[in-house]
């Protein structure tokens, strides 16, 4: 009897995130069965794709026992940067009126590189200057927003929303494979799946991934074992920054425009999704499937509860309760192990 109870308890503990996701979907479906429509699932995946990429980037940092508050502002900056370089030439208010036609890959590469550079700066401040990640990324969050606002306010734009984006760019965010309808597969979802697969390989099959878990588990032990902690942290923060940059590009393509306020508070959603998805706040623990499940839980909450008419204020209360419960559960597991 005790053996069965322990087995059930272990199963519930190891799969809690997926159980919560299933319960949410079933609960909403009981209220309104049409929620199980394939088109609804497609919409949730579409809206969650960029959030998933941001959360995967944040996951790198959290597993090292750090945190990254600059993610949202990097998304905003790279969205503005890519959008400003990929407007239609016939648009009435061009950010760069005399800019020649650029190949699509170039502004995208520049935006991702910009995110990577911010990540490198974060990594340098944390690894070489020994500034706590919370403070380091808080500083870069403010600085990046300042840089983005100065860029966004340049003449002739002067802080006007950037629109009129080229069709070849917006197709990345709105295009799909198959016939138009609920069974089509959006490009942005495919991109998110590919990125998730690459991140899974890094987490599980590379030396960087093994070092990342070792640093998060016990940084002193990692140093003693010969791991170059500084170099690994800089690489990890750079990868996270590049993922934020890609998310910014896709967010601009998906919405068809950008402003300097894009990405505001996205970092909190990403951190929350990671924590709810089983990434330990103490470092050293976290999986790609768990992070994606965390993103989907918040996607279901945002879309599903709105779908059945739950007040946005109640949605915030529910999200907050889930976050607190996830952290409390994580801390309890950590103390039990000790």
mmCIF file of C-alpha atoms in Angstrom:
data_model
loop_
_atom_site.group_PDB
_atom_site.id
_atom_site.type_symbol
_atom_site.label_atom_id
_atom_site.label_comp_id
_atom_site.label_asym_id
_atom_site.label_seq_id
_atom_site.Cartn_x
_atom_site.Cartn_y
_atom_site.Cartn_z
ATOM 1 C CA UNK A 1 0.000 0.000 0.000
ATOM 2 C CA UNK A 2 2.765 2.395 0.994
ATOM 3 C CA UNK A 3 4.680 1.447 -2.144
ATOM 4 C CA UNK A 4 1.704 2.323 -4.343
ATOM 5 C CA UNK A 5 1.150 5.563 -2.451
ATOM 6 C CA UNK A 6 4.803 6.547 -2.875
ATOM 7 C CA UNK A 7 4.666 5.645 -6.559
ATOM 8 C CA UNK A 8 1.585 7.808 -7.079
ATOM 9 C CA UNK A 9 3.151 10.616 -5.052
ATOM 10 C CA UNK A 10 6.345 10.516 -7.105
ATOM 11 C CA UNK A 11 4.359 10.489 -10.339
ATOM 12 C CA UNK A 12 2.327 13.507 -9.198
ATOM 13 C CA UNK A 13 5.483 15.362 -8.167
ATOM 14 C CA UNK A 14 7.387 14.660 -11.376
ATOM 15 C CA UNK A 15 4.459 15.491 -13.660
ATOM 16 C CA UNK A 16 2.722 18.244 -11.667
ATOM 17 C CA UNK A 17 3.157 20.830 -14.399
ATOM 18 C CA UNK A 18 1.486 18.661 -17.033
ATOM 19 C CA UNK A 19 -1.323 17.710 -14.641
ATOM 20 C CA UNK A 20 -2.011 21.412 -13.970
ATOM 21 C CA UNK A 21 -2.078 22.094 -17.735
ATOM 22 C CA UNK A 22 -4.540 19.242 -18.342
ATOM 23 C CA UNK A 23 -6.760 20.340 -15.437
ATOM 24 C CA UNK A 24 -6.841 23.903 -16.785
ATOM 25 C CA UNK A 25 -7.826 22.773 -20.289
ATOM 26 C CA UNK A 26 -10.467 20.335 -18.983
ATOM 27 C CA UNK A 27 -11.895 22.922 -16.581
ATOM 28 C CA UNK A 28 -12.267 25.548 -19.308
ATOM 29 C CA UNK A 29 -13.678 22.945 -21.726
ATOM 30 C CA UNK A 30 -16.335 21.942 -19.181
ATOM 31 C CA UNK A 31 -17.394 25.591 -19.005
ATOM 32 C CA UNK A 32 -17.360 25.937 -22.805
ATOM 33 C CA UNK A 33 -16.765 22.761 -24.897
ATOM 34 C CA UNK A 34 -15.941 24.823 -27.984
ATOM 35 C CA UNK A 35 -12.596 25.624 -26.316
ATOM 36 C CA UNK A 36 -11.365 22.225 -27.559
ATOM 37 C CA UNK A 37 -11.683 23.433 -31.157
ATOM 38 C CA UNK A 38 -8.410 22.920 -33.066
ATOM 39 C CA UNK A 39 -8.494 26.567 -34.119
ATOM 40 C CA UNK A 40 -8.320 27.639 -30.466
ATOM 41 C CA UNK A 41 -5.232 25.496 -29.925
ATOM 42 C CA UNK A 42 -3.665 27.044 -33.019
ATOM 43 C CA UNK A 43 -4.315 30.556 -31.695
ATOM 44 C CA UNK A 44 -2.817 29.717 -28.290
ATOM 45 C CA UNK A 45 0.296 28.268 -29.924
ATOM 46 C CA UNK A 46 0.566 31.306 -32.193
ATOM 47 C CA UNK A 47 0.380 33.737 -29.275
ATOM 48 C CA UNK A 48 2.740 31.655 -27.139
ATOM 49 C CA UNK A 49 5.514 31.184 -29.706
ATOM 50 C CA UNK A 50 7.536 34.333 -29.049
ATOM 51 C CA UNK A 51 6.935 33.972 -25.298
ATOM 52 C CA UNK A 52 8.354 30.442 -25.512
ATOM 53 C CA UNK A 53 11.551 31.677 -27.165
ATOM 54 C CA UNK A 54 11.976 34.358 -24.484
ATOM 55 C CA UNK A 55 11.313 31.819 -21.719
ATOM 56 C CA UNK A 56 13.895 29.431 -23.173
ATOM 57 C CA UNK A 57 16.435 32.251 -23.061
ATOM 58 C CA UNK A 58 15.505 33.069 -19.484
ATOM 59 C CA UNK A 59 15.768 29.364 -18.658
ATOM 60 C CA UNK A 60 19.495 29.398 -19.465
ATOM 61 C CA UNK A 61 20.045 32.139 -16.884
ATOM 62 C CA UNK A 62 17.786 30.707 -14.188
ATOM 63 C CA UNK A 63 19.453 27.283 -14.341
ATOM 64 C CA UNK A 64 22.762 28.977 -13.489
ATOM 65 C CA UNK A 65 21.014 30.404 -10.371
ATOM 66 C CA UNK A 66 20.844 33.840 -11.993
ATOM 67 C CA UNK A 67 18.058 36.012 -13.322
ATOM 68 C CA UNK A 68 17.635 38.327 -16.310
ATOM 69 C CA UNK A 69 15.467 41.416 -16.028
ATOM 70 C CA UNK A 70 16.644 42.861 -19.355
ATOM 71 C CA UNK A 71 14.853 40.318 -21.563
ATOM 72 C CA UNK A 72 11.729 42.384 -22.248
ATOM 73 C CA UNK A 73 13.627 45.542 -23.129
ATOM 74 C CA UNK A 74 15.926 43.598 -25.460
ATOM 75 C CA UNK A 75 12.810 42.253 -27.192
ATOM 76 C CA UNK A 76 11.548 45.816 -27.587
ATOM 77 C CA UNK A 77 14.855 47.140 -28.904
ATOM 78 C CA UNK A 78 15.309 44.367 -31.461
ATOM 79 C CA UNK A 79 11.687 44.684 -32.565
ATOM 80 C CA UNK A 80 12.195 48.410 -33.225
ATOM 81 C CA UNK A 81 15.579 47.841 -34.881
ATOM 82 C CA UNK A 82 14.343 45.176 -37.306
ATOM 83 C CA UNK A 83 11.084 46.997 -38.062
ATOM 84 C CA UNK A 84 12.865 50.280 -38.783
ATOM 85 C CA UNK A 85 14.995 48.575 -41.444
ATOM 86 C CA UNK A 86 12.225 46.542 -43.093
ATOM 87 C CA UNK A 87 9.531 49.047 -44.078
ATOM 88 C CA UNK A 88 7.881 49.180 -47.476
ATOM 89 C CA UNK A 89 9.424 51.921 -49.681
ATOM 90 C CA UNK A 90 5.953 53.364 -50.433
ATOM 91 C CA UNK A 91 5.040 53.808 -46.755
ATOM 92 C CA UNK A 92 4.198 57.419 -45.890
ATOM 93 C CA UNK A 93 6.344 57.661 -42.740
ATOM 94 C CA UNK A 94 9.640 55.885 -43.285
ATOM 95 C CA UNK A 95 12.087 55.579 -40.413
ATOM 96 C CA UNK A 96 14.980 55.885 -42.903
ATOM 97 C CA UNK A 97 13.626 57.641 -46.030
ATOM 98 C CA UNK A 98 16.794 57.077 -48.071
ATOM 99 C CA UNK A 99 17.488 53.515 -46.998
ATOM 100 C CA UNK A 100 18.007 51.144 -49.960
ATOM 101 C CA UNK A 101 16.208 47.807 -50.137
ATOM 102 C CA UNK A 102 17.963 45.416 -47.765
ATOM 103 C CA UNK A 103 17.941 41.629 -48.030
ATOM 104 C CA UNK A 104 15.572 40.213 -45.426
ATOM 105 C CA UNK A 105 18.252 38.287 -43.551
ATOM 106 C CA UNK A 106 20.434 41.345 -42.864
ATOM 107 C CA UNK A 107 18.162 43.346 -40.473
ATOM 108 C CA UNK A 108 17.143 40.092 -38.795
ATOM 109 C CA UNK A 109 20.798 39.165 -38.270
ATOM 110 C CA UNK A 110 21.566 42.679 -36.980
ATOM 111 C CA UNK A 111 18.711 42.485 -34.469
ATOM 112 C CA UNK A 112 19.763 39.062 -33.204
ATOM 113 C CA UNK A 113 23.371 40.289 -32.990
ATOM 114 C CA UNK A 114 22.204 43.319 -30.983
ATOM 115 C CA UNK A 115 20.488 40.994 -28.525
ATOM 116 C CA UNK A 116 23.610 38.856 -28.346
ATOM 117 C CA UNK A 117 25.760 41.919 -27.571
ATOM 118 C CA UNK A 118 23.458 42.917 -24.697
ATOM 119 C CA UNK A 119 23.703 39.340 -23.426
ATOM 120 C CA UNK A 120 27.494 39.497 -23.609
ATOM 121 C CA UNK A 121 27.465 42.733 -21.629
ATOM 122 C CA UNK A 122 25.255 41.094 -19.000
ATOM 123 C CA UNK A 123 27.573 38.088 -18.874
ATOM 124 C CA UNK A 124 30.663 40.277 -18.541
ATOM 125 C CA UNK A 125 29.160 42.298 -15.697
ATOM 126 C CA UNK A 126 28.093 39.142 -13.857
ATOM 127 C CA UNK A 127 31.137 36.964 -14.566
ATOM 128 C CA UNK A 128 33.994 39.469 -14.593
ATOM 129 C CA UNK A 129 32.762 42.276 -12.342
ATOM 130 C CA UNK A 130 31.011 39.912 -9.892
ATOM 131 C CA UNK A 131 27.837 41.997 -9.871
ATOM 132 C CA UNK A 132 24.772 39.954 -8.797
ATOM 133 C CA UNK A 133 22.667 39.027 -11.860
ATOM 134 C CA UNK A 134 19.580 40.808 -10.495
ATOM 135 C CA UNK A 135 21.436 44.132 -10.256
ATOM 136 C CA UNK A 136 23.444 43.663 -13.454
ATOM 137 C CA UNK A 137 20.418 42.947 -15.619
ATOM 138 C CA UNK A 138 18.352 45.618 -13.881
ATOM 139 C CA UNK A 139 20.986 48.118 -14.995
ATOM 140 C CA UNK A 140 21.065 46.869 -18.579
ATOM 141 C CA UNK A 141 17.259 46.770 -18.641
ATOM 142 C CA UNK A 142 17.144 50.504 -17.933
ATOM 143 C CA UNK A 143 20.058 51.282 -20.264
ATOM 144 C CA UNK A 144 18.644 49.291 -23.201
ATOM 145 C CA UNK A 145 15.286 51.015 -22.827
ATOM 146 C CA UNK A 146 17.101 54.356 -22.898
ATOM 147 C CA UNK A 147 19.049 53.434 -26.031
ATOM 148 C CA UNK A 148 15.880 52.153 -27.701
ATOM 149 C CA UNK A 149 13.961 55.319 -26.839
ATOM 150 C CA UNK A 150 16.722 57.549 -28.234
ATOM 151 C CA UNK A 151 16.796 55.493 -31.437
ATOM 152 C CA UNK A 152 12.981 55.473 -31.661
ATOM 153 C CA UNK A 153 12.867 59.269 -31.190
ATOM 154 C CA UNK A 154 15.300 60.045 -34.010
ATOM 155 C CA UNK A 155 14.161 62.315 -36.823
ATOM 156 C CA UNK A 156 12.060 61.959 -38.866
ATOM 157 C CA UNK A 157 10.315 59.270 -36.795
ATOM 158 C CA UNK A 158 10.221 61.145 -33.480
ATOM 159 C CA UNK A 159 8.605 58.387 -31.433
ATOM 160 C CA UNK A 160 5.847 57.509 -33.909
ATOM 161 C CA UNK A 161 4.821 53.817 -34.047
ATOM 162 C CA UNK A 162 6.721 52.029 -36.799
ATOM 163 C CA UNK A 163 4.400 50.503 -39.388
ATOM 164 C CA UNK A 164 4.243 49.647 -43.081
ATOM 165 C CA UNK A 165 6.464 46.588 -42.749
ATOM 166 C CA UNK A 166 7.482 44.631 -45.820
ATOM 167 C CA UNK A 167 5.315 41.584 -46.671
ATOM 168 C CA UNK A 168 8.326 39.261 -46.804
ATOM 169 C CA UNK A 169 9.021 40.231 -43.183
ATOM 170 C CA UNK A 170 5.478 40.058 -41.801
ATOM 171 C CA UNK A 171 5.048 36.639 -43.430
ATOM 172 C CA UNK A 172 7.437 35.271 -40.789
ATOM 173 C CA UNK A 173 4.907 36.190 -38.114
ATOM 174 C CA UNK A 174 1.624 35.675 -39.940
ATOM 175 C CA UNK A 175 2.346 33.141 -42.698
ATOM 176 C CA UNK A 176 1.587 29.451 -42.477
ATOM 177 C CA UNK A 177 1.927 26.077 -44.141
ATOM 178 C CA UNK A 178 -1.214 24.541 -45.624
ATOM 179 C CA UNK A 179 -4.595 25.973 -46.512
ATOM 180 C CA UNK A 180 -5.908 28.918 -44.549
ATOM 181 C CA UNK A 181 -7.859 27.718 -41.540
ATOM 182 C CA UNK A 182 -7.492 25.979 -38.193
ATOM 183 C CA UNK A 183 -5.371 23.156 -39.606
ATOM 184 C CA UNK A 184 -2.693 25.434 -41.050
ATOM 185 C CA UNK A 185 0.670 25.534 -39.269
ATOM 186 C CA UNK A 186 2.030 29.057 -38.633
ATOM 187 C CA UNK A 187 5.669 29.676 -39.533
ATOM 188 C CA UNK A 188 6.246 31.288 -36.160
ATOM 189 C CA UNK A 189 5.169 28.094 -34.375
ATOM 190 C CA UNK A 190 7.571 26.059 -36.513
ATOM 191 C CA UNK A 191 10.391 28.491 -35.691
ATOM 192 C CA UNK A 192 9.613 28.186 -31.970
ATOM 193 C CA UNK A 193 9.659 24.368 -32.203
ATOM 194 C CA UNK A 194 13.006 24.417 -34.022
ATOM 195 C CA UNK A 195 14.477 26.769 -31.410
ATOM 196 C CA UNK A 196 13.140 24.553 -28.613
ATOM 197 C CA UNK A 197 14.787 21.517 -30.224
ATOM 198 C CA UNK A 198 18.120 23.341 -30.521
ATOM 199 C CA UNK A 199 17.928 24.486 -26.896
ATOM 200 C CA UNK A 200 17.111 20.915 -25.811
ATOM 201 C CA UNK A 201 20.264 19.705 -27.549
ATOM 202 C CA UNK A 202 22.332 22.426 -25.835
ATOM 203 C CA UNK A 203 20.843 21.579 -22.437
ATOM 204 C CA UNK A 204 21.294 17.817 -22.750
ATOM 205 C CA UNK A 205 23.986 16.993 -25.282
ATOM 206 C CA UNK A 206 26.680 19.675 -25.069
ATOM 207 C CA UNK A 207 29.466 20.523 -22.663
ATOM 208 C CA UNK A 208 28.019 23.998 -22.237
ATOM 209 C CA UNK A 209 24.739 22.479 -21.065
ATOM 210 C CA UNK A 210 26.466 20.203 -18.565
ATOM 211 C CA UNK A 211 28.536 23.106 -17.287
ATOM 212 C CA UNK A 212 25.398 25.248 -16.998
ATOM 213 C CA UNK A 213 23.757 22.716 -14.677
ATOM 214 C CA UNK A 214 26.973 22.317 -12.709
ATOM 215 C CA UNK A 215 27.321 26.076 -12.188
ATOM 216 C CA UNK A 216 23.721 26.359 -11.056
ATOM 217 C CA UNK A 217 23.988 23.352 -8.779
ATOM 218 C CA UNK A 218 27.147 24.481 -6.973
ATOM 219 C CA UNK A 219 29.329 27.204 -8.441
ATOM 220 C CA UNK A 220 32.243 26.523 -6.081
ATOM 221 C CA UNK A 221 32.252 22.829 -6.938
ATOM 222 C CA UNK A 222 32.115 23.763 -10.629
ATOM 223 C CA UNK A 223 35.233 25.917 -10.241
ATOM 224 C CA UNK A 224 37.067 23.181 -8.359
ATOM 225 C CA UNK A 225 36.207 20.653 -11.084
ATOM 226 C CA UNK A 226 37.961 22.835 -13.652
ATOM 227 C CA UNK A 227 34.989 24.540 -15.310
ATOM 228 C CA UNK A 228 35.776 28.034 -16.594
ATOM 229 C CA UNK A 229 32.752 29.622 -14.924
ATOM 230 C CA UNK A 230 33.315 33.106 -16.337
ATOM 231 C CA UNK A 231 33.590 31.981 -19.948
ATOM 232 C CA UNK A 232 30.577 29.691 -19.632
ATOM 233 C CA UNK A 233 28.429 32.392 -18.031
ATOM 234 C CA UNK A 234 29.282 34.843 -20.804
ATOM 235 C CA UNK A 235 28.345 32.253 -23.436
ATOM 236 C CA UNK A 236 25.080 31.475 -21.641
ATOM 237 C CA UNK A 237 24.057 35.121 -21.315
ATOM 238 C CA UNK A 238 25.002 35.728 -24.967
ATOM 239 C CA UNK A 239 22.797 32.849 -26.153
ATOM 240 C CA UNK A 240 19.928 34.142 -24.028
ATOM 241 C CA UNK A 241 20.362 37.621 -25.523
ATOM 242 C CA UNK A 242 20.325 36.215 -29.051
ATOM 243 C CA UNK A 243 17.070 34.383 -28.284
ATOM 244 C CA UNK A 244 15.527 37.617 -26.985
ATOM 245 C CA UNK A 245 16.661 39.297 -30.197
ATOM 246 C CA UNK A 246 15.001 36.634 -32.333
ATOM 247 C CA UNK A 247 11.821 36.952 -30.265
ATOM 248 C CA UNK A 248 11.827 40.717 -30.856
ATOM 249 C CA UNK A 249 12.114 40.190 -34.610
ATOM 250 C CA UNK A 250 9.243 37.704 -34.625
ATOM 251 C CA UNK A 251 7.087 39.914 -32.407
ATOM 252 C CA UNK A 252 7.475 42.818 -34.847
ATOM 253 C CA UNK A 253 6.692 40.500 -37.771
ATOM 254 C CA UNK A 254 3.656 39.046 -35.984
ATOM 255 C CA UNK A 255 2.114 42.387 -35.028
ATOM 256 C CA UNK A 256 3.143 44.283 -38.151
ATOM 257 C CA UNK A 257 4.858 47.109 -36.295
ATOM 258 C CA UNK A 258 6.866 48.147 -33.259
ATOM 259 C CA UNK A 259 7.266 50.829 -30.601
ATOM 260 C CA UNK A 260 9.853 51.363 -27.888
ATOM 261 C CA UNK A 261 7.389 49.919 -25.337
ATOM 262 C CA UNK A 262 7.303 46.503 -26.979
ATOM 263 C CA UNK A 263 8.400 43.734 -24.658
ATOM 264 C CA UNK A 264 7.533 45.607 -21.471
ATOM 265 C CA UNK A 265 7.275 43.107 -18.575
ATOM 266 C CA UNK A 266 7.869 40.137 -20.881
ATOM 267 C CA UNK A 267 10.780 39.121 -18.686
ATOM 268 C CA UNK A 268 8.442 38.578 -15.735
ATOM 269 C CA UNK A 269 6.162 36.346 -17.801
ATOM 270 C CA UNK A 270 9.217 34.391 -18.989
ATOM 271 C CA UNK A 271 10.594 33.924 -15.485
ATOM 272 C CA UNK A 272 7.152 32.934 -14.202
ATOM 273 C CA UNK A 273 6.733 30.375 -17.002
ATOM 274 C CA UNK A 274 10.148 28.892 -16.203
ATOM 275 C CA UNK A 275 9.434 28.655 -12.473
ATOM 276 C CA UNK A 276 5.991 27.150 -13.037
ATOM 277 C CA UNK A 277 7.620 24.793 -15.550
ATOM 278 C CA UNK A 278 9.946 23.351 -12.924
ATOM 279 C CA UNK A 279 13.082 25.481 -13.298
ATOM 280 C CA UNK A 280 14.459 25.714 -9.768
ATOM 281 C CA UNK A 281 14.897 29.177 -8.283
ATOM 282 C CA UNK A 282 18.000 27.757 -6.576
ATOM 283 C CA UNK A 283 19.603 26.808 -9.905
ATOM 284 C CA UNK A 284 20.767 23.528 -11.386
ATOM 285 C CA UNK A 285 17.341 22.175 -12.351
ATOM 286 C CA UNK A 286 15.187 22.772 -15.425
ATOM 287 C CA UNK A 287 14.065 21.146 -18.676
ATOM 288 C CA UNK A 288 12.920 22.378 -22.059
ATOM 289 C CA UNK A 289 9.585 20.463 -21.955
ATOM 290 C CA UNK A 290 8.883 21.930 -18.518
ATOM 291 C CA UNK A 291 9.574 25.486 -19.703
ATOM 292 C CA UNK A 292 7.309 25.016 -22.725
ATOM 293 C CA UNK A 293 4.563 23.586 -20.491
ATOM 294 C CA UNK A 294 4.893 26.654 -18.254
ATOM 295 C CA UNK A 295 4.481 28.940 -21.252
ATOM 296 C CA UNK A 296 1.426 26.968 -22.386
ATOM 297 C CA UNK A 297 -0.145 27.181 -18.924
ATOM 298 C CA UNK A 298 -0.007 30.971 -19.043
ATOM 299 C CA UNK A 299 -1.151 30.899 -22.667
ATOM 300 C CA UNK A 300 -4.177 28.830 -21.655
ATOM 301 C CA UNK A 301 -4.857 31.170 -18.720
ATOM 302 C CA UNK A 302 -4.613 34.326 -20.847
ATOM 303 C CA UNK A 303 -6.631 32.979 -23.777
ATOM 304 C CA UNK A 304 -8.882 30.424 -22.086
ATOM 305 C CA UNK A 305 -10.101 32.498 -19.174
ATOM 306 C CA UNK A 306 -10.792 35.419 -21.510
ATOM 307 C CA UNK A 307 -12.597 32.946 -23.783
ATOM 308 C CA UNK A 308 -15.033 31.991 -21.002
ATOM 309 C CA UNK A 309 -15.450 35.580 -19.820
ATOM 310 C CA UNK A 310 -13.324 35.612 -16.653
ATOM 311 C CA UNK A 311 -12.300 39.129 -15.623
ATOM 312 C CA UNK A 312 -8.663 40.075 -16.407
ATOM 313 C CA UNK A 313 -8.260 40.976 -12.732
ATOM 314 C CA UNK A 314 -9.199 37.453 -11.683
ATOM 315 C CA UNK A 315 -6.764 36.150 -14.280
ATOM 316 C CA UNK A 316 -3.968 38.086 -12.566
ATOM 317 C CA UNK A 317 -4.957 36.638 -9.197
ATOM 318 C CA UNK A 318 -4.931 33.101 -10.614
ATOM 319 C CA UNK A 319 -1.556 33.635 -12.302
ATOM 320 C CA UNK A 320 -0.090 35.040 -9.107
ATOM 321 C CA UNK A 321 -1.381 32.123 -7.044
ATOM 322 C CA UNK A 322 0.109 29.610 -9.508
ATOM 323 C CA UNK A 323 3.506 31.353 -9.405
ATOM 324 C CA UNK A 324 3.597 31.447 -5.597
ATOM 325 C CA UNK A 325 2.504 27.807 -5.373
ATOM 326 C CA UNK A 326 5.195 26.750 -7.866
ATOM 327 C CA UNK A 327 7.962 28.566 -5.965
ATOM 328 C CA UNK A 328 6.732 27.226 -2.615
ATOM 329 C CA UNK A 329 6.710 23.700 -4.057
ATOM 330 C CA UNK A 330 10.233 24.191 -5.426
ATOM 331 C CA UNK A 331 11.563 25.460 -2.087
ATOM 332 C CA UNK A 332 9.929 22.569 -0.236
ATOM 333 C CA UNK A 333 11.603 20.065 -2.556
ATOM 334 C CA UNK A 334 14.943 21.816 -2.046
ATOM 335 C CA UNK A 335 14.637 21.775 1.763
ATOM 336 C CA UNK A 336 13.542 18.143 1.740
ATOM 337 C CA UNK A 337 16.645 17.169 -0.233
ATOM 338 C CA UNK A 338 18.850 19.025 2.257
#
